[in-house]
Tab-separated table of C-alpha atoms in Angstrom:
chain	number	residue	atom	x	y	z
A	213	MET	CA	187.251	6.225	11.571
A	214	PRO	CA	186.697	2.581	11.852
A	215	ASN	CA	184.054	1.793	8.732
A	216	LEU	CA	181.369	0.544	10.670
A	217	GLU	CA	177.777	0.403	9.056
A	218	TYR	CA	176.311	3.280	11.156
A	219	ASP	CA	173.074	2.678	10.218
A	220	ASN	CA	172.865	-0.677	11.867
A	221	LEU	CA	173.979	0.836	15.419
A	222	GLU	CA	170.934	1.161	16.866
A	223	SER	CA	169.881	-2.356	16.211
A	224	VAL	CA	173.236	-3.384	17.857
A	225	CYS	CA	173.227	-1.265	20.643
A	226	ASP	CA	169.740	-2.658	21.634
A	227	LYS	CA	170.820	-5.952	21.104
A	228	PHE	CA	174.043	-5.632	23.323
A	229	GLY	CA	173.262	-2.567	25.503
A	230	THR	CA	175.242	0.492	26.210
A	231	PRO	CA	177.764	1.325	27.252
A	232	LEU	CA	180.100	-0.757	25.113
A	233	TYR	CA	182.846	-0.651	23.087
A	234	LEU	CA	182.580	-1.422	19.524
A	235	TYR	CA	185.705	-2.711	17.472
A	236	ASP	CA	186.107	-2.704	13.645
A	237	GLY	CA	188.051	-6.014	13.078
A	238	GLU	CA	188.533	-4.845	9.356
A	239	SER	CA	190.128	-1.557	10.586
A	240	LEU	CA	192.374	-3.334	12.931
A	241	GLU	CA	193.514	-5.689	10.153
A	242	LEU	CA	194.047	-3.099	7.495
A	243	ASN	CA	196.224	-0.917	9.821
A	244	PHE	CA	198.519	-4.248	10.760
A	245	LEU	CA	198.967	-5.399	6.917
A	246	ASN	CA	199.948	-1.666	5.843
A	247	LEU	CA	202.460	-1.278	8.779
A	248	ARG	CA	203.720	-4.789	8.144
A	249	ASN	CA	204.123	-4.882	4.374
A	250	ASN	CA	205.760	-1.521	4.313
A	251	LEU	CA	208.152	-2.450	7.371
A	252	HIS	CA	211.393	-4.330	6.966
A	253	GLN	CA	210.418	-8.133	7.293
A	254	SER	CA	213.403	-8.448	9.712
A	255	LEU	CA	211.838	-6.461	12.218
A	256	GLU	CA	209.004	-8.377	13.702
A	257	ILE	CA	205.980	-6.686	15.149
A	258	PHE	CA	205.257	-7.707	18.916
A	259	TYR	CA	201.692	-6.731	19.783
A	260	SER	CA	201.614	-5.325	23.400
A	261	LEU	CA	198.443	-6.922	24.867
A	262	LYS	CA	198.147	-4.033	28.049
A	263	ALA	CA	196.682	-1.749	25.108
A	264	ASN	CA	193.704	-3.669	24.783
A	265	PRO	CA	193.856	-7.281	26.179
A	266	ASN	CA	190.917	-8.667	25.062
A	267	ILE	CA	191.680	-12.190	23.823
A	268	SER	CA	189.761	-11.767	20.361
A	269	ILE	CA	191.501	-8.673	19.541
A	270	PHE	CA	194.808	-10.475	20.162
A	271	SER	CA	193.332	-13.402	18.059
A	272	LEU	CA	192.710	-11.313	15.352
A	273	LEU	CA	196.184	-9.786	15.287
A	274	HIS	CA	197.692	-12.990	15.877
A	275	SER	CA	196.092	-14.447	12.978
A	276	LEU	CA	197.747	-11.691	10.912
A	277	GLY	CA	201.248	-12.487	11.852
A	278	ALA	CA	201.655	-10.700	15.294
A	279	LYS	CA	203.938	-11.979	18.165
A	280	ALA	CA	202.981	-10.989	21.982
A	281	GLU	CA	204.491	-8.849	24.395
A	282	VAL	CA	202.834	-9.433	27.539
A	283	SER	CA	202.892	-7.875	31.264
A	284	SER	CA	200.728	-10.510	33.803
A	285	LEU	CA	199.856	-13.880	34.034
A	286	ALA	CA	196.714	-13.150	32.722
A	287	GLU	CA	198.098	-12.023	29.461
A	288	LEU	CA	200.582	-14.641	29.104
A	289	ILE	CA	197.935	-17.310	29.528
A	290	THR	CA	195.616	-15.118	27.249
A	291	VAL	CA	198.234	-15.612	24.437
A	292	LEU	CA	198.860	-19.281	25.143
A	293	LYS	CA	194.993	-19.596	24.890
A	294	CYS	CA	195.533	-18.265	21.015
A	295	LYS	CA	198.109	-21.040	20.353
A	296	THR	CA	200.903	-18.588	20.299
A	297	ASP	CA	204.581	-20.324	19.873
A	298	PRO	CA	206.272	-19.653	23.253
A	299	LYS	CA	209.162	-18.682	20.953
A	300	ASP	CA	206.896	-15.531	19.994
A	301	ILE	CA	206.145	-14.345	23.478
A	302	ILE	CA	208.184	-11.706	25.630
A	303	PHE	CA	207.401	-10.834	28.916
A	304	LEU	CA	208.234	-7.076	30.373
A	305	GLY	CA	207.095	-5.341	33.923
A	306	PRO	CA	209.119	-3.908	36.398
A	307	GLY	CA	207.440	-6.014	39.210
A	308	LYS	CA	206.883	-9.576	38.252
A	309	SER	CA	205.842	-12.026	40.812
A	310	ILE	CA	207.141	-15.400	41.468
A	311	GLU	CA	204.292	-17.112	39.882
A	312	GLU	CA	204.712	-14.823	36.628
A	313	ILE	CA	208.356	-16.127	36.466
A	314	GLU	CA	207.526	-19.596	37.119
A	315	MET	CA	205.225	-19.872	34.189
A	316	CYS	CA	207.438	-18.166	31.812
A	317	VAL	CA	210.271	-20.432	32.675
A	318	MET	CA	208.091	-23.146	32.463
A	319	GLN	CA	206.809	-22.631	29.082
A	320	ASP	CA	210.133	-21.710	27.752
A	321	ILE	CA	209.024	-18.505	26.232
A	322	TYR	CA	211.499	-16.808	23.978
A	323	SER	CA	212.662	-14.122	26.802
A	324	ILE	CA	212.105	-12.406	30.010
A	325	VAL	CA	213.223	-8.674	29.886
A	326	CYS	CA	214.641	-8.131	33.156
A	327	GLU	CA	214.147	-4.661	34.828
A	328	SER	CA	216.870	-5.522	37.944
A	329	SER	CA	219.447	-7.412	39.694
A	330	GLN	CA	217.163	-8.747	42.430
A	331	GLU	CA	214.847	-10.047	39.423
A	332	LEU	CA	217.599	-11.491	37.903
A	333	GLU	CA	218.485	-13.403	41.212
A	334	LEU	CA	214.958	-14.822	41.546
A	335	ILE	CA	215.054	-15.452	37.720
A	336	ASN	CA	218.297	-18.036	38.409
A	337	GLU	CA	216.849	-19.456	41.538
A	338	ILE	CA	213.421	-20.304	39.686
A	339	SER	CA	215.160	-21.723	36.688
A	340	LYS	CA	217.806	-23.632	39.170
A	341	LYS	CA	215.087	-25.375	41.046
A	342	HIS	CA	213.351	-26.535	37.676
A	343	ASN	CA	216.922	-27.316	35.814
A	344	LYS	CA	216.075	-24.777	33.075
A	345	ILE	CA	218.266	-22.345	31.238
A	346	THR	CA	215.950	-19.413	31.000
A	347	ASN	CA	216.793	-16.919	28.070
A	348	VAL	CA	216.948	-13.242	29.638
A	349	SER	CA	217.192	-10.003	28.010
A	350	LEU	CA	218.030	-6.710	29.816
A	351	ARG	CA	215.778	-3.626	29.755
A	352	VAL	CA	218.295	-0.714	29.511
A	353	ASN	CA	217.483	2.752	30.842
A	354	PRO	CA	219.972	4.426	28.461
A	355	SER	CA	221.729	7.523	29.013
A	356	PHE	CA	220.092	9.689	26.474
A	357	SER	CA	216.210	10.697	26.586
A	358	VAL	CA	213.848	11.257	24.240
A	359	LYS	CA	211.983	14.826	22.774
A	360	GLY	CA	208.439	14.504	21.161
A	361	ALA	CA	206.900	11.468	23.732
A	362	ARG	CA	203.906	12.437	25.106
A	363	LEU	CA	205.031	9.944	27.868
A	364	THR	CA	208.763	9.277	28.481
A	365	MET	CA	209.791	6.214	29.798
A	366	SER	CA	213.531	5.959	29.677
A	367	GLY	CA	216.916	8.325	29.854
A	368	LYS	CA	215.848	9.352	34.140
A	369	PRO	CA	215.175	8.069	36.887
A	370	SER	CA	212.907	5.201	36.613
A	371	GLN	CA	211.411	2.177	37.882
A	372	PHE	CA	211.537	0.980	34.619
A	373	GLY	CA	214.852	-1.041	33.359
A	374	ILE	CA	218.487	-0.942	34.584
A	375	ASP	CA	220.603	2.152	34.445
A	376	GLU	CA	223.324	1.895	31.201
A	377	GLU	CA	225.731	2.864	33.723
A	378	LEU	CA	225.188	-0.332	35.771
A	379	LEU	CA	225.477	-2.649	32.806
A	380	SER	CA	228.579	-4.073	33.398
A	381	GLN	CA	228.382	-5.159	36.723
A	382	VAL	CA	224.744	-6.696	36.155
A	383	ILE	CA	226.305	-8.392	33.180
A	384	GLU	CA	229.288	-9.822	34.910
A	385	THR	CA	227.296	-11.040	37.638
A	386	ILE	CA	225.147	-12.897	34.938
A	387	MET	CA	228.430	-14.464	33.434
A	388	THR	CA	230.090	-15.270	36.467
A	389	LYS	CA	226.946	-16.406	39.160
A	390	HIS	CA	223.775	-16.748	37.328
A	391	THR	CA	224.522	-20.045	35.763
A	392	ASN	CA	220.807	-20.851	34.798
A	393	ILE	CA	220.247	-17.520	32.647
A	394	HIS	CA	221.454	-17.214	29.193
A	395	LEU	CA	221.881	-13.323	28.210
A	396	GLN	CA	220.048	-12.802	24.893
A	397	GLY	CA	220.358	-9.069	24.162
A	398	PHE	CA	218.629	-5.686	25.101
A	399	GLN	CA	215.376	-3.874	25.117
A	400	THR	CA	214.737	-0.447	25.121
A	401	TYR	CA	211.545	1.616	25.377
A	402	MET	CA	211.642	5.576	25.239
A	403	GLY	CA	208.419	6.457	25.321
A	404	THR	CA	204.872	6.450	24.046
A	405	ARG	CA	202.549	8.538	21.944
A	406	ILE	CA	205.562	9.792	19.581
A	407	LEU	CA	203.790	11.239	16.470
A	408	ASP	CA	207.260	12.524	14.577
A	409	GLU	CA	208.771	10.048	12.256
A	410	GLY	CA	212.166	11.939	12.672
A	411	ILE	CA	212.272	11.123	16.463
A	412	ILE	CA	211.410	7.387	16.057
A	413	ILE	CA	214.167	6.882	14.026
A	414	GLU	CA	216.678	8.554	15.550
A	415	ASN	CA	215.484	6.403	18.787
A	416	THR	CA	215.777	3.436	16.854
A	417	ARG	CA	219.150	4.491	15.408
A	418	LYS	CA	220.459	5.133	18.966
A	419	ILE	CA	218.995	1.964	20.426
A	420	LEU	CA	220.412	-0.123	17.549
A	421	ASN	CA	224.166	1.887	17.988
A	422	ASN	CA	223.634	1.052	21.733
A	423	ALA	CA	223.091	-2.688	21.284
A	424	ASP	CA	226.218	-2.912	18.967
A	425	ARG	CA	228.440	-1.136	21.494
A	426	PHE	CA	227.328	-3.156	24.346
A	427	SER	CA	227.848	-6.019	22.605
A	428	GLU	CA	231.483	-5.380	21.689
A	429	MET	CA	232.239	-4.018	24.895
A	430	TYR	CA	231.131	-7.029	26.715
A	431	GLY	CA	231.617	-9.558	24.075
A	432	LEU	CA	228.135	-11.042	23.788
A	433	ASN	CA	226.801	-12.917	21.018
A	434	LEU	CA	223.577	-10.363	20.288
A	435	GLU	CA	220.814	-12.782	19.501
A	436	MET	CA	217.818	-10.242	20.065
A	437	VAL	CA	217.304	-6.492	20.021
A	438	ASP	CA	213.743	-4.720	21.189
A	439	ILE	CA	213.832	-1.265	20.123
A	440	GLY	CA	210.617	-0.605	21.647
A	441	GLY	CA	207.659	1.232	20.193
A	442	GLY	CA	206.209	4.291	21.001
A	443	LEU	CA	204.271	5.132	17.515
A	444	GLY	CA	201.459	7.727	18.407
A	445	VAL	CA	197.886	8.354	17.125
A	446	PRO	CA	196.344	11.467	16.812
A	447	TYR	CA	193.733	12.271	19.528
A	448	PHE	CA	193.357	16.044	19.876
A	449	GLU	CA	192.879	19.176	17.520
A	450	HIS	CA	196.302	20.005	15.728
A	451	GLU	CA	197.840	16.464	15.786
A	452	GLU	CA	198.535	14.607	12.545
A	453	SER	CA	199.244	10.964	12.051
A	454	LEU	CA	202.257	9.456	11.641
A	455	ASP	CA	203.453	9.066	7.454
A	456	ILE	CA	204.324	5.233	7.514
A	457	ASP	CA	205.990	5.410	4.180
A	458	LYS	CA	208.294	7.913	5.537
A	459	LEU	CA	208.747	6.207	8.882
A	460	CYS	CA	209.331	2.696	7.327
A	461	GLN	CA	211.950	4.022	4.643
A	462	GLY	CA	214.019	5.635	7.328
A	463	LEU	CA	213.478	2.681	9.981
A	464	ASN	CA	214.195	0.143	6.862
A	465	VAL	CA	217.530	1.875	6.335
A	466	LEU	CA	218.914	1.475	9.655
A	467	ILE	CA	217.900	-2.044	10.178
A	468	ASP	CA	219.672	-2.959	6.627
A	469	GLU	CA	222.768	-1.800	7.746
A	470	PHE	CA	222.409	-3.239	11.320
A	471	LYS	CA	221.993	-6.915	9.479
A	472	LEU	CA	224.945	-6.346	7.595
A	473	LYS	CA	226.965	-6.526	10.791
A	474	TYR	CA	224.277	-8.931	12.855
A	475	PRO	CA	222.495	-11.227	10.236
A	476	SER	CA	221.271	-13.635	12.632
A	477	THR	CA	220.136	-10.972	15.513
A	478	ARG	CA	216.201	-11.096	15.892
A	479	LEU	CA	214.540	-7.585	15.916
A	480	ILE	CA	211.525	-6.668	17.548
A	481	MET	CA	209.213	-3.557	17.765
A	482	GLU	CA	206.479	-3.646	20.454
A	483	LEU	CA	203.315	-1.921	19.274
A	484	GLY	CA	199.829	-1.498	21.218
A	485	ARG	CA	198.065	1.560	20.766
A	486	TYR	CA	199.287	2.070	17.372
A	487	LEU	CA	197.676	-0.960	16.213
A	488	THR	CA	194.431	-0.921	18.358
A	489	ALA	CA	193.309	2.487	18.763
A	490	GLU	CA	191.922	3.826	15.741
A	491	SER	CA	189.652	0.826	15.318
A	492	GLY	CA	187.630	1.308	18.656
A	493	ILE	CA	184.811	3.671	19.641
A	494	TYR	CA	183.076	4.289	22.941
A	495	VAL	CA	179.530	4.028	22.680
A	496	THR	CA	177.358	5.563	25.465
A	497	LYS	CA	174.010	6.834	25.534
A	498	ALA	CA	172.430	10.153	26.320
A	499	ARG	CA	170.108	9.676	29.445
A	500	TYR	CA	169.011	13.088	30.215
A	501	LEU	CA	169.583	16.982	28.641
A	502	LYS	CA	170.058	19.821	31.017
A	503	GLU	CA	171.290	23.479	31.172
A	504	SER	CA	173.028	24.733	33.920
A	505	ARG	CA	174.070	28.461	33.942
A	506	GLY	CA	174.334	29.001	30.170
A	507	GLU	CA	175.991	25.436	29.298
A	508	LYS	CA	174.196	22.444	27.835
A	509	TYR	CA	174.795	18.969	29.565
A	510	ILE	CA	174.588	15.763	28.023
A	511	VAL	CA	174.283	13.079	30.967
A	512	ALA	CA	175.181	9.842	29.607
A	513	ASP	CA	175.022	6.288	30.620
A	514	GLY	CA	178.681	5.473	30.434
A	515	GLY	CA	181.700	7.785	31.434
A	516	THR	CA	185.329	8.178	32.551
A	517	ASN	CA	184.449	4.988	34.471
A	518	HIS	CA	185.305	3.046	31.423
A	519	HIS	CA	187.067	5.732	29.440
A	520	MET	CA	189.248	7.315	32.120
A	521	ALA	CA	191.584	8.631	28.931
A	522	ALA	CA	188.942	10.858	28.188
A	523	VAL	CA	188.992	12.808	31.409
A	524	GLY	CA	192.492	14.265	30.246
A	525	ILE	CA	194.417	13.646	33.241
A	526	GLY	CA	198.102	15.029	33.074
A	527	SER	CA	196.718	17.685	30.771
A	528	PHE	CA	196.981	21.490	32.305
A	529	VAL	CA	193.774	22.033	29.829
A	530	LYS	CA	191.012	19.533	28.909
A	531	ARG	CA	191.281	18.413	25.604
A	532	ASN	CA	188.324	16.357	23.712
A	533	PHE	CA	189.158	12.590	22.030
A	534	PRO	CA	187.036	13.033	18.544
A	535	ILE	CA	183.534	12.711	19.692
A	536	ILE	CA	180.411	12.419	17.052
A	537	SER	CA	176.974	11.813	17.146
A	538	LEU	CA	176.203	7.965	15.983
A	539	SER	CA	172.581	8.703	15.944
A	540	ASN	CA	172.868	11.723	13.410
A	541	PRO	CA	176.167	11.284	12.060
A	542	LYS	CA	175.742	13.565	8.960
A	543	ALA	CA	173.385	16.129	10.402
A	544	GLU	CA	174.951	19.805	10.945
A	545	LYS	CA	176.770	20.287	14.033
A	546	SER	CA	174.919	23.402	15.593
A	547	VAL	CA	175.071	22.901	19.603
A	548	VAL	CA	177.779	22.961	21.997
A	549	TYR	CA	177.471	20.522	24.787
A	550	ASN	CA	179.662	19.158	27.985
A	551	ILE	CA	179.245	15.445	27.734
A	552	SER	CA	179.277	13.678	31.294
A	553	GLY	CA	178.744	9.819	32.675
A	554	PRO	CA	176.940	8.841	35.595
A	555	LEU	CA	179.591	9.223	38.010
A	556	CYS	CA	179.057	11.517	41.252
A	557	THR	CA	182.245	13.144	40.624
A	558	PRO	CA	182.943	16.519	38.831
A	559	ASN	CA	185.925	14.842	37.035
A	560	ASP	CA	183.322	12.793	35.258
A	561	THR	CA	183.210	14.832	32.087
A	562	ILE	CA	184.392	13.039	28.846
A	563	GLY	CA	183.846	16.155	26.508
A	564	LYS	CA	183.888	19.563	27.071
A	565	ASN	CA	182.352	22.198	24.633
A	566	VAL	CA	181.844	19.622	22.059
A	567	LYS	CA	179.865	20.634	18.945
A	568	LEU	CA	177.457	18.061	17.804
A	569	PRO	CA	173.993	17.920	16.205
A	570	GLU	CA	171.154	18.608	18.509
A	571	VAL	CA	170.937	15.665	20.859
A	572	ASN	CA	168.062	13.987	22.442
A	573	PRO	CA	167.546	11.410	25.033
A	574	GLY	CA	168.393	8.310	23.867
A	575	ASP	CA	170.262	9.294	20.991
A	576	LEU	CA	174.108	7.580	20.750
A	577	ILE	CA	177.135	9.558	21.169
A	578	GLY	CA	180.913	8.042	19.955
A	579	ILE	CA	184.354	8.935	21.407
A	580	LEU	CA	186.662	7.862	18.484
A	581	ASN	CA	190.112	6.379	18.503
A	582	SER	CA	189.352	4.535	21.720
A	583	GLY	CA	190.622	0.761	20.857
A	584	ALA	CA	193.645	1.036	23.275
A	585	TYR	CA	193.589	1.646	26.885
A	586	GLY	CA	190.087	2.011	27.499
A	587	PRO	CA	187.889	0.032	30.020
A	588	THR	CA	191.243	-1.768	31.529
A	589	ALA	CA	192.757	1.334	32.183
A	590	SER	CA	189.799	3.073	33.969
A	591	PRO	CA	188.265	2.439	37.216
A	592	THR	CA	185.028	0.410	36.069
A	593	LEU	CA	183.997	-0.424	39.742
A	594	PHE	CA	183.553	3.054	40.666
A	595	LEU	CA	180.027	3.075	41.847
A	596	SER	CA	179.568	-0.177	41.002
A	597	HIS	CA	178.729	0.273	37.422
A	598	GLY	CA	180.950	-2.514	36.101
A	599	PHE	CA	182.848	-3.311	33.040
A	600	PRO	CA	181.066	-2.557	29.628
A	601	ALA	CA	180.307	-5.081	26.944
A	602	GLU	CA	182.677	-5.247	24.246
A	603	VAL	CA	181.867	-6.337	20.703
A	604	LEU	CA	184.168	-6.874	17.108
A	605	TYR	CA	182.895	-5.806	13.831
A	606	TYR	CA	184.280	-8.098	11.577
A	607	GLN	CA	183.022	-9.119	7.932
A	608	GLY	CA	179.832	-8.199	8.638
A	609	ASP	CA	179.071	-9.522	11.777
A	610	TYR	CA	178.539	-7.859	15.006
A	611	ASN	CA	180.189	-10.338	17.806
A	612	LEU	CA	179.950	-10.089	21.528
A	613	ILE	CA	183.814	-10.237	22.707
A	614	ARG	CA	182.807	-9.639	26.183
A	615	HIS	CA	179.854	-9.839	28.379
A	616	ARG	CA	179.125	-6.527	30.396
A	617	ASP	CA	179.434	-7.034	33.995
A	618	ASP	CA	176.123	-6.840	36.091
A	619	VAL	CA	175.068	-6.987	39.519
A	620	ASP	CA	175.528	-10.595	39.932
A	621	SER	CA	178.662	-11.516	38.537
A	622	MET	CA	180.187	-8.364	40.616
A	623	LEU	CA	178.622	-9.055	44.010
A	624	ASN	CA	179.441	-12.811	43.564
A	625	LYS	CA	182.900	-11.962	43.956
A	626	GLN	CA	182.282	-10.458	47.099
A	627	ARG	CA	181.332	-12.353	50.557
A	628	LEU	CA	178.952	-10.979	52.836
A	629	LEU	CA	179.363	-11.208	56.835
A	630	LEU	CA	176.121	-10.708	58.750
A	631	PHE	CA	177.062	-8.798	62.260
A	632	LYS	CA	174.693	-9.861	65.298
A	633	LYS	CA	176.088	-7.857	68.306
A	634	HIS	CA	179.343	-9.507	68.868
A	635	ASN	CA	179.063	-12.478	66.664
A	636	ILE	CA	179.898	-12.705	62.975
A	637	GLU	CA	178.061	-15.147	60.764
A	638	GLN	CA	179.484	-15.797	57.263
A	639	ILE	CA	177.229	-16.724	54.465
A	640	LYS	CA	178.699	-19.267	52.233
């Protein structure tokens, strides 16, 4: 749980309004450094901005030593604004645009992680146009799959990566036809939200073995291997945190062995959710209390429009994120509530059968472990409520790191057409 000064939250929310996302920078810092200090120094941590792309969140992680894994033009520009060395940036994604590839080529980023033959052709064409040799690594969809991932992303038919059995023809094409591409190595991402250290270690063993095998099979100078990530955090009852000491001990042995054969190969681990999730709280305020056919409801000012993950999409049974009363954190939990937001849909339920102290209108409710895949993975414009404020707590100060949307900011992006009979007049 973030180490926030709960006594100050009322005044913080008065200042910035609710709903809002509140991140504890010191929790973020301690989490990163604990992993970094235990993990083999040869394994570099690249922060996956998709988990939380706020520029100040990345700025803090970057100041601690995190490099950048990006998947859009906006994310690439975000990390460049934070003075990230292009040699510490990789770009992933199965549907990269011409504009995105062109920016990667012109900025000379460390590696474009390529996911299809057609993408390779496009990278080569753009590189030739600019008289560049562009570094590329291949995302491999391996023949093996993983158990224990909440979301499996390899080892099956997928839009992600190049199937292992197609690698030989893809590599031959690079070597013989794509003269403006330099092949560095391989990336594999097996899945996400893995909470078993043994599975992560075994995945890594297989990924490193594959990279070794591919290098020898195709006669490649193996410059980089990206082992993906997928480290999970506990959201629900009966889930336990990863044992970082145990995980790092297992990974470090593998890396030592690999480095004996490939001492100059750059090793990369991508981490997003693991770094940021537990540092964040979604704060929403109770507006109304009601009872319906024997069940008590809190109707709050924010809901799944800001926190779609809390709705439990993909689960057969609704499971709650950890939820607490921020107004009465130490009071006895004696009342069972359903917690909904302001949306006109029955899906807007962010907590089902949650036991809390008695709640009154105006009380603050906190959904913990919300620092990853929050507003950016939610339908923030549904019912035109807009994006929430984001606030970073660090070294005793609460800093606004994103303004909330207001009516003007949302409507200013639209263009009004006035319809008068058969004529249309555009208001500029």
